XYZ file of C-alpha atoms in Angstrom:
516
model
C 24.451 39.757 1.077
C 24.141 36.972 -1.456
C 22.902 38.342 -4.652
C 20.020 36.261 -6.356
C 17.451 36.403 -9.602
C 13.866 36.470 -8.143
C 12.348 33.055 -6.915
C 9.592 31.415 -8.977
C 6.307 31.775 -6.771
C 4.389 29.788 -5.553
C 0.458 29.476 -6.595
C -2.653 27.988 -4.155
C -6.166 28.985 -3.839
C -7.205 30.567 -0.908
C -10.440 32.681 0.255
C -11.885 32.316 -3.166
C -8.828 33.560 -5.386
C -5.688 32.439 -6.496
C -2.747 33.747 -4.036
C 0.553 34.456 -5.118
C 3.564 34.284 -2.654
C 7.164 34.745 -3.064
C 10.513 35.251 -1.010
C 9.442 33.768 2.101
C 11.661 30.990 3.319
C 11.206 27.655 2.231
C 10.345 26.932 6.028
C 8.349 29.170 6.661
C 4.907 27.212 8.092
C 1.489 27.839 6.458
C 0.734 28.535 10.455
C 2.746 31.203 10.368
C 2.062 32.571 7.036
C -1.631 32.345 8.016
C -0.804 34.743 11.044
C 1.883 36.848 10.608
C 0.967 37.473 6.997
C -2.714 37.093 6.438
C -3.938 38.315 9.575
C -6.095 34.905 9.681
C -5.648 34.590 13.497
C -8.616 31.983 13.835
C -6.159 29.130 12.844
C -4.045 28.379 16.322
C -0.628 27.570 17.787
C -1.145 25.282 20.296
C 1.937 22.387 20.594
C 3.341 23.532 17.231
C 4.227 19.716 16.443
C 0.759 18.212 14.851
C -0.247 16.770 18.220
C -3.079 18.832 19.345
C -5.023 19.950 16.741
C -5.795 23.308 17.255
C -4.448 24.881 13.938
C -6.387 22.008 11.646
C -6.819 23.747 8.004
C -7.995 21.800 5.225
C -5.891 21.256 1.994
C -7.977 20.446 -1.260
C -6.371 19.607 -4.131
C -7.070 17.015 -8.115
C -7.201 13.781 -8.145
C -5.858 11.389 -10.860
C -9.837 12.118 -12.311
C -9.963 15.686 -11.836
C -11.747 15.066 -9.071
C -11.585 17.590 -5.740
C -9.893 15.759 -2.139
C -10.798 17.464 0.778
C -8.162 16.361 4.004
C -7.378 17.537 7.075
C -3.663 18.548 8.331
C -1.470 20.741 10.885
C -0.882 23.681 9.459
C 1.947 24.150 12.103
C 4.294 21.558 10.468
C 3.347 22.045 7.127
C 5.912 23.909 4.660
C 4.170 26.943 2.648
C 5.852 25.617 -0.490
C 3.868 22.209 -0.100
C 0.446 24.186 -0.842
C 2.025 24.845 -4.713
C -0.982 23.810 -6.911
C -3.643 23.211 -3.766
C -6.065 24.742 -2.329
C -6.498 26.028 1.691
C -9.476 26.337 3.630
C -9.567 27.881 7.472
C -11.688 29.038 10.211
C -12.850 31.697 8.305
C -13.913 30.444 4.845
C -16.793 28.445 6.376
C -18.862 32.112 7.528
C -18.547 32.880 3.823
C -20.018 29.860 2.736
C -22.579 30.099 4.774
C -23.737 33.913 4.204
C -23.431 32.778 0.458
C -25.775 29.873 0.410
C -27.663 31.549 3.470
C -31.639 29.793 2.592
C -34.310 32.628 2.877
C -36.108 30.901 6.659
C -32.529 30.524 7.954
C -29.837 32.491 9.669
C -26.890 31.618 7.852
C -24.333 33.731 9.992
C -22.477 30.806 10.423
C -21.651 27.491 8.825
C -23.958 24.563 10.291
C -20.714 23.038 11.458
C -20.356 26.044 13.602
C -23.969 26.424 14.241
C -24.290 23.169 15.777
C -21.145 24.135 17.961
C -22.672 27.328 19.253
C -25.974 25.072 19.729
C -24.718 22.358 21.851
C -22.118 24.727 23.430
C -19.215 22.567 21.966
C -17.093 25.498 23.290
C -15.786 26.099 26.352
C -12.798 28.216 26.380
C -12.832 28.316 22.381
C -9.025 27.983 21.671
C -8.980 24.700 20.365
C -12.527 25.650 18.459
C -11.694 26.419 15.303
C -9.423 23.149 14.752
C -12.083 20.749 15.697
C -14.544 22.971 13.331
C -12.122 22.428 10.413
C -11.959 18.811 11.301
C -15.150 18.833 11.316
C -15.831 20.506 8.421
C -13.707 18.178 6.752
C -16.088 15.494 7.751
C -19.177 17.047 6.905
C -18.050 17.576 3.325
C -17.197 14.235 2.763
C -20.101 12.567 4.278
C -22.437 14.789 2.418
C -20.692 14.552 -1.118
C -20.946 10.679 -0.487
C -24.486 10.721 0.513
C -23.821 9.001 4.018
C -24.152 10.120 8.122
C -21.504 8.848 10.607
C -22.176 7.506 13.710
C -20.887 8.586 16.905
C -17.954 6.731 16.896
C -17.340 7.852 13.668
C -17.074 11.158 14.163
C -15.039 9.864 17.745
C -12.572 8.920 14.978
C -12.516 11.484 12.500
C -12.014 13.900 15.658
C -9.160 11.863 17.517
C -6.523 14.667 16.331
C -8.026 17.271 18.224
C -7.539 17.689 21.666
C -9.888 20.012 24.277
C -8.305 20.967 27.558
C -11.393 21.352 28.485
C -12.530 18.369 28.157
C -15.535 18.880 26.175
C -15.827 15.839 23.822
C -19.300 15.009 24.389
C -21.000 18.294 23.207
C -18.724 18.791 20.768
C -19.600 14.916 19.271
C -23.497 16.192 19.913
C -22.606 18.911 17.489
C -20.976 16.514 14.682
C -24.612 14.694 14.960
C -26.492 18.379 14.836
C -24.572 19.851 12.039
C -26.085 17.441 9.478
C -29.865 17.985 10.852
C -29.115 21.908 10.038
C -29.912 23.685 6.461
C -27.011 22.167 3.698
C -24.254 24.400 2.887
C -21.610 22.946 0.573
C -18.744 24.146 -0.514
C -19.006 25.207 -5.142
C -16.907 22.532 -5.797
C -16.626 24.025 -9.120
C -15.298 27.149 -8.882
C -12.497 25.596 -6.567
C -11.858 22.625 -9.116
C -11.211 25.414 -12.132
C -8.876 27.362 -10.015
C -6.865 24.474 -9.298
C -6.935 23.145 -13.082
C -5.564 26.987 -13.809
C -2.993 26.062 -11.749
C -1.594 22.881 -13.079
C 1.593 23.371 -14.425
C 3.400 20.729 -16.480
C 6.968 21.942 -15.043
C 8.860 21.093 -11.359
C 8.641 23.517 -9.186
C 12.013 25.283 -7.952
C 11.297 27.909 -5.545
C 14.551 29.094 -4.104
C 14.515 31.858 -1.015
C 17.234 33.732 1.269
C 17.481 32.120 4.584
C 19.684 34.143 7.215
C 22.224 32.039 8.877
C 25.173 32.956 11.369
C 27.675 32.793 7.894
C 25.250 35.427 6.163
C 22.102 35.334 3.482
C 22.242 31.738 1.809
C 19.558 30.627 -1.038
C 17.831 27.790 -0.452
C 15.833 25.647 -2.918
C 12.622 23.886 -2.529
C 12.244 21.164 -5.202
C 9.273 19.920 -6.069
C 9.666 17.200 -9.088
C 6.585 15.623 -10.804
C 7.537 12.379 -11.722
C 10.157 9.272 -10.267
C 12.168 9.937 -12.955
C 12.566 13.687 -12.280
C 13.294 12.681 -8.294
C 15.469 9.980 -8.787
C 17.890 12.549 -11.225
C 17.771 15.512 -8.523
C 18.296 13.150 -5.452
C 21.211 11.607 -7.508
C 22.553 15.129 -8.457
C 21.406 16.660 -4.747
C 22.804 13.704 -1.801
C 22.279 16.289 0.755
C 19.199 17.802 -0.195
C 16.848 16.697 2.508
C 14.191 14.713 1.167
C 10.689 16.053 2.707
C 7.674 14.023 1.921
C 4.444 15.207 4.834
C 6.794 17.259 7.109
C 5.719 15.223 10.385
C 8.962 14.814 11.332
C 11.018 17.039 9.407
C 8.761 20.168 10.498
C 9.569 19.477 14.028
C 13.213 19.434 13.265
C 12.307 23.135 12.404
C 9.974 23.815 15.108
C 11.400 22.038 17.786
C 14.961 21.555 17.041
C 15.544 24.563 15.071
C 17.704 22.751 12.558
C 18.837 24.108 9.403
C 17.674 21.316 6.748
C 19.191 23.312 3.801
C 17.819 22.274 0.187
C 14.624 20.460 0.529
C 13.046 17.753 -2.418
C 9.609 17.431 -2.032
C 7.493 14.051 -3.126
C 4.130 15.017 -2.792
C 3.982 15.878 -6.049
C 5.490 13.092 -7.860
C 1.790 11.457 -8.628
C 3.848 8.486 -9.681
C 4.494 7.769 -6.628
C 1.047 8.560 -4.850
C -0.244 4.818 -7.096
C -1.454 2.161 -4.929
C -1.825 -0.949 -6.928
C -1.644 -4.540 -7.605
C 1.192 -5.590 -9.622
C 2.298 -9.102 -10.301
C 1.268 -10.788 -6.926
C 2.261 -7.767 -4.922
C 0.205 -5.037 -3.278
C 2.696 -2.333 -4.850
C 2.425 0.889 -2.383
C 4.388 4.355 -3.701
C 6.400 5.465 -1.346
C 4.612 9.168 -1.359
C 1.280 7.453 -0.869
C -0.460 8.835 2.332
C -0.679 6.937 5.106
C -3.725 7.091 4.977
C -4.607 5.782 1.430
C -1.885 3.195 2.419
C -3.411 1.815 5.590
C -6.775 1.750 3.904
C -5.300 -0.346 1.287
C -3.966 -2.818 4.249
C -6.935 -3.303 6.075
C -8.788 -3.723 2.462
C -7.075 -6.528 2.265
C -6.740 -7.703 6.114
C -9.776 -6.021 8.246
C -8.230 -7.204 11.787
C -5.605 -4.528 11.259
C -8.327 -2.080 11.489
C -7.855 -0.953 15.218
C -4.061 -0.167 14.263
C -4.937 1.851 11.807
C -7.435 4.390 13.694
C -5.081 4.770 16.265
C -2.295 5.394 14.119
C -1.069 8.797 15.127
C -4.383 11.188 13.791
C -6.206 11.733 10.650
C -4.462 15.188 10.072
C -1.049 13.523 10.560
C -1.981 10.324 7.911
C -3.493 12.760 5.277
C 0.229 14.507 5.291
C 2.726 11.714 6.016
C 3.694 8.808 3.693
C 4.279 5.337 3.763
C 7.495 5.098 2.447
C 8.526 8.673 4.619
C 7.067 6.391 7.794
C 9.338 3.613 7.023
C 12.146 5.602 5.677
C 12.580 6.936 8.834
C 13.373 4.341 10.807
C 12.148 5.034 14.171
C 12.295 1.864 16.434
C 8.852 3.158 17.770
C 7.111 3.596 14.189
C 3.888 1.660 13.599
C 3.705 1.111 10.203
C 7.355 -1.448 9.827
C 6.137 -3.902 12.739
C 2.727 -4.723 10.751
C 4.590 -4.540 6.995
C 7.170 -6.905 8.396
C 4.629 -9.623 9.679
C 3.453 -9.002 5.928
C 6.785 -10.129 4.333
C 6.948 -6.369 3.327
C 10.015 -5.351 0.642
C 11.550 -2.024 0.104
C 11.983 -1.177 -3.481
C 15.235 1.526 -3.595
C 15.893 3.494 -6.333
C 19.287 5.167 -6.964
C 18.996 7.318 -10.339
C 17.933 4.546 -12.829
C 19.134 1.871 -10.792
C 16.463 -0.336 -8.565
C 16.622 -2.822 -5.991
C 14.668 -4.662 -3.639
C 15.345 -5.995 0.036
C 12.863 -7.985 2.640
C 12.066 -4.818 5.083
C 13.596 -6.939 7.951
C 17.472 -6.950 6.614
C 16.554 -2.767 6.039
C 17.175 -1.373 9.432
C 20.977 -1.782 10.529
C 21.024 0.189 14.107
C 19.474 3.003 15.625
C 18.051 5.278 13.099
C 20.498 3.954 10.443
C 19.508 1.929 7.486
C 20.799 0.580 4.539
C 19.956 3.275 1.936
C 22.874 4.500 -0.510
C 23.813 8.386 -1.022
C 21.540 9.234 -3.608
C 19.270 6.292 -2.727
C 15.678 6.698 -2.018
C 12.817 4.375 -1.079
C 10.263 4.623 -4.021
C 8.049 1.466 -2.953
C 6.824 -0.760 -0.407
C 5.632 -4.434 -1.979
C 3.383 -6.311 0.233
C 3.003 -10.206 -1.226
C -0.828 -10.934 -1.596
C 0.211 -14.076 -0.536
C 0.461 -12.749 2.798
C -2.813 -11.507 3.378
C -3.820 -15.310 3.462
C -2.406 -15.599 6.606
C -3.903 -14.609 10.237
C -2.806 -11.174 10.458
C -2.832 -8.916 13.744
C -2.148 -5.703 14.674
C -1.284 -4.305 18.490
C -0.520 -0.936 18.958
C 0.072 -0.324 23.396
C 0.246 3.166 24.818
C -0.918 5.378 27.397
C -3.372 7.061 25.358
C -5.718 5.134 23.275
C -6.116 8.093 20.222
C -3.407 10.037 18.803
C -0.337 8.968 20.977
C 2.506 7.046 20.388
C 2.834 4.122 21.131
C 4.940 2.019 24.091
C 5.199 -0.538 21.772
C 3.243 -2.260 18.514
C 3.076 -5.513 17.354
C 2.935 -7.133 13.936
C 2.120 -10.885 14.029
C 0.384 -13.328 11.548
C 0.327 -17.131 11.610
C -0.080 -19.663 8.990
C -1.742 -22.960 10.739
C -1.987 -26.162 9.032
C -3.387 -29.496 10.679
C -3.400 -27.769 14.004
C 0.434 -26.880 13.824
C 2.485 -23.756 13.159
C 3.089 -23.724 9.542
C 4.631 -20.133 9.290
C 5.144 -17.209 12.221
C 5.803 -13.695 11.757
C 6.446 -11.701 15.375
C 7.475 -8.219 14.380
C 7.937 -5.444 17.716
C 8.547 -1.705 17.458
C 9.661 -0.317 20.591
C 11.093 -3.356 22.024
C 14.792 -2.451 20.467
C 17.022 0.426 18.617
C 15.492 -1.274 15.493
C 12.159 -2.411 14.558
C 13.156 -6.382 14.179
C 11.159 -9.437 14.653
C 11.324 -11.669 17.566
C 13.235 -14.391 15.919
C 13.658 -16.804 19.000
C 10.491 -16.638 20.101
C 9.508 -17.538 16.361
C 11.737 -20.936 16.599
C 10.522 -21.868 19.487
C 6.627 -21.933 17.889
C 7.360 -22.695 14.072
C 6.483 -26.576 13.710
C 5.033 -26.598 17.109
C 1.257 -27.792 18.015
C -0.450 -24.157 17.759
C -1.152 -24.380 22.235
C -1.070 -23.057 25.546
C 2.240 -25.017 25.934
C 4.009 -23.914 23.104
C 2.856 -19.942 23.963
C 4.851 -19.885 26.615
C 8.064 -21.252 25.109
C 7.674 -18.691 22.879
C 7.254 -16.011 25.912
C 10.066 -17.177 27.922
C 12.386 -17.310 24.455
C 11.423 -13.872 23.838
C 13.607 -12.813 26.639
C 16.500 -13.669 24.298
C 15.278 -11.433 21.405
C 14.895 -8.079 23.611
C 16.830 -6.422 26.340
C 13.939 -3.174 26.048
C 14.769 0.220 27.283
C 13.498 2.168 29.990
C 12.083 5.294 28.935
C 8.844 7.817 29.953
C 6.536 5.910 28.129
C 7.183 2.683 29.758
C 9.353 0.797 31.882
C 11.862 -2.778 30.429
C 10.249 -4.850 32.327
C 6.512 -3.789 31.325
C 7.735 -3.642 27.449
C 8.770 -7.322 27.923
C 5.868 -8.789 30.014
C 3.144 -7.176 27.438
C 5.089 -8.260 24.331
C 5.101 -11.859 25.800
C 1.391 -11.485 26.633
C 0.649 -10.233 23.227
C 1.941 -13.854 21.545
C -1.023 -15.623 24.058
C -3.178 -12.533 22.629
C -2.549 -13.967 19.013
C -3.274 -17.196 20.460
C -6.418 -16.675 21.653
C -7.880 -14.928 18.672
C -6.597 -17.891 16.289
C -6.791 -21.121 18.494
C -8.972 -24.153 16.817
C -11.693 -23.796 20.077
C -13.210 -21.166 20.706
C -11.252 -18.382 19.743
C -12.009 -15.104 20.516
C -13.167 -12.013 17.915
C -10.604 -9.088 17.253
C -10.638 -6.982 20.197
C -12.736 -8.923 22.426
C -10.502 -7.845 25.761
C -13.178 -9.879 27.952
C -10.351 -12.591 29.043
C -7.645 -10.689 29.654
C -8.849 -9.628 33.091
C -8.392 -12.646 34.322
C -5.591 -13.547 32.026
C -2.515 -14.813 34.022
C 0.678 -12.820 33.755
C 4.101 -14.147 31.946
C 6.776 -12.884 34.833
C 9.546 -11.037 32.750
């Protein structure tokens, strides 16, 4: 057995104290930690890959202010090292609060959150309860600390990564509405904002635990740098360290694939990199900004993208995952390139003090591969303001509408001057091996009258551009027909007469068909 000095520890806040943890493996889920260690069994396994919801915890941790963020994630995917300096809330926190705060008139054995459940029988056979209840909970704190009440669909949204095999969705939504008519019961803010300011440490975080393997014991280290500068000089020093930014995909490489990722270098706590800003032009988006926060930014600026963006995976997955980890990645069926590539999107790499900067079109090269260096990361993705100027749309088509991935998503925006094409962006993820725009179907419209007749040029060029795949979430010839469709979609919504709102599917019933 590999001899080893004792691992630093890592610090969160948890039921109401600061918790100290040490030699457990740098994999090891907060799931599983919740269960096998705490005996906190209200927090669930249910698809153990951040699709269904039913072990939703809430992670609180300082802003840039001081100020406490509450948000939503899968605890089943989520790395127990990643809670260093946060704070976790489950299941059974919100009894506590409510016993605590409990008004004189009132029964405060439960929370209102799970008050109203047990009042409009939101439960049915209770397993994927105490996920939507965090979820929920989630909501009702941040609706209440910002003085507002959601509507229905709202709530629809703030829900869509929980799923009930039951099919219970409409008490349960009749219980978001109840929860804020019941007694308030908030969370002390303050108590939970001084542990976590007792916990801010100036220093990286190195936690380093044995992890059996077939060869014997081996250490493994768990990274955790604070700044770019400290990340760019350990992924320079570290090539093979696996970089982990919110563990939706690398925590199913553990989960699913039970591969051994090694040395891990966490981003999440490089606050450098969290910045969303406006810099010279450019909407300048750090790489370890959430998806979330990033998409928000996005619509900000371009409001049609809106219906992308709720349907972009779940909230619990867009608190944890990242921009840059999204687009670092590389899938062919991700939904964030498409849209940033219709937006003239650049990737700004970093390779220890070295930067550079490429349009996000030349970065994929094949399947999964891109054009990052060893030792490269992405720390950036610039987004021209210019852009935003432009008629910008967003298409995301799969077989479910919430939390699903998609058959395919569109990026397109068009630039019209004088009632011709002046610039044309057509960007398609699942389409190819690569996200890549659809380059002779933009030829055959640039310059072009912006019409009927020059739609379908475009449609039948676009069988050049793609030769799509078969696959169980769509067919080739499907793929092809509805990315064809979508350019007479984009028409539509941007034609001179009468052009139809965002969304308005009223046409497209009677919409003729491009033949593939």
């Amino acid at each position: 057995m590999t001899e080893h000095r004792p691992a630093p520890a890592i610090h969160f806040y948890h039921r109401g104290a600061v918790v100290t943890v040490r030699d457990e493996p740098i994999t090891r889920t907060v799931l599983d930690w919740l269960r096998e260690r705490q005996r906190a069994t209200g927090t669930k396994e249910g698809c153990n890959e951040g699709d269904c919801g039913a072990c939703t915890v809430v992670l609180g941790e300082l802003d840039a202010q001081g100020q406490l963020q509450l948000a939503s994630v899968n605890a089943c995917i989520q790395f127990l090292p990643t809670l260093d300096g946060k704070a976790l809330f489950t299941v059974e926190d919100l009894q506590a609060m409510g016993q605590q705060q409990a008004a004189p008139a009132h029964d405060a054995e439960l929370h209102p959150v799970q008050q109203a459940m047990v009042e409009c029988h939101g439960s049915q056979c209770g397993f994927c309860t105490p996920g939507f209840v965090m979820s929920m909970w989630s909501s009702y704190e941040a609706h209440q600390q910002a003085g507002t009440r959601p509507s229905r669909q709202q709530l629809a949204d703030e829900l869509s990564g929980n799923l009930c095999r039951c099919t219970g969705y409409r008490p349960i939504l009749d219980a978001g509405q109840r929860m804020f008519d019941l007694p308030l019961v908030r969370l002390d803010r303050a108590a939970v904002v001084k542990a976590l300011q007792s916990l801010q440490a100036p220093d990286a975080l190195d936690y380093a635990a044995a992890t059996a393997t077939p060869q014997g014991e081996r250490l493994d280290h768990f990274h955790a740098p604070r700044s770019a500068d400290e990340l760019a000089a350990l992924r320079l020093a570290k090539p093979q360290a696996r970089l982990l930014a919110g563990s939706t995909d690398v925590g199913l490489w553990v989960n699913k694939q039970f591969r051994d990722v090694g040395d891990l270098i966490y981003t999440g706590q490089v606050a450098d990199l969290q910045r969303i800003e406006e810099r010279e032009g450019e909407l300048w988006i750090g790489a370890a900004a959430s998806l979330e926060d990033a998409w928000r930014a996005l619509v900000r600026r371009a409001p049609q993208l809106t219906d992308v963006w709720l349907r972009f995976a779940s909230p619990p997955i867009r608190h944890a995952g990242t921009l840059g980890g999204n687009v670092a990645n590389g899938s062919p069926i991700g939904d964030s390139p498409p849209i940033l590539m219709a937006l003239d999107a650049q990737v700004e790499l970093r390779r220890g003090p070295a930067l550079r900067r490429m349009p996000l079109t030349d970065f994929y090269l094949d399947y999964m591969k891109n054009a990052l260096q060893e030792g490269e990361f992405v720390q950036a993705v610039a987004v021209p303001l210019a852009a935003f100027a432009r008629q910008v749309r967003g298409y995301k088509i799969s077989k479910r509408f919430d939390c699903d991935i998609s058959a395919l998503c569109a990026g397109l925006a068009i630039e019209l001057a004088g009632g011709a094409v002046q610039s044309i962006r057509l960007a398609y993820g699942g389409m190819a091996g690569i996200v890549k725009r659809a380059a002779h179907a933009e030829a055959a419209i640039l310059g072009q009258p912006w019409t009927q007749a020059t739609v379908r040029a475009a449609q039948q060029a676009m069988k050049q551009d793609f030769a799509p795949l078969t696959d169980m979430r769509a067919s080739d010839g499907y793929r092809l027909q509805v990315a064809q469709n979508l350019i007479e979609r984009l028409w539509l919504e941007t034609r001179a007469e009468a052009p139809l709102a965002p969304g308005d599917t009223s046409v497209f019933s009677v919409m003729p068909h491009v033949a593939a």
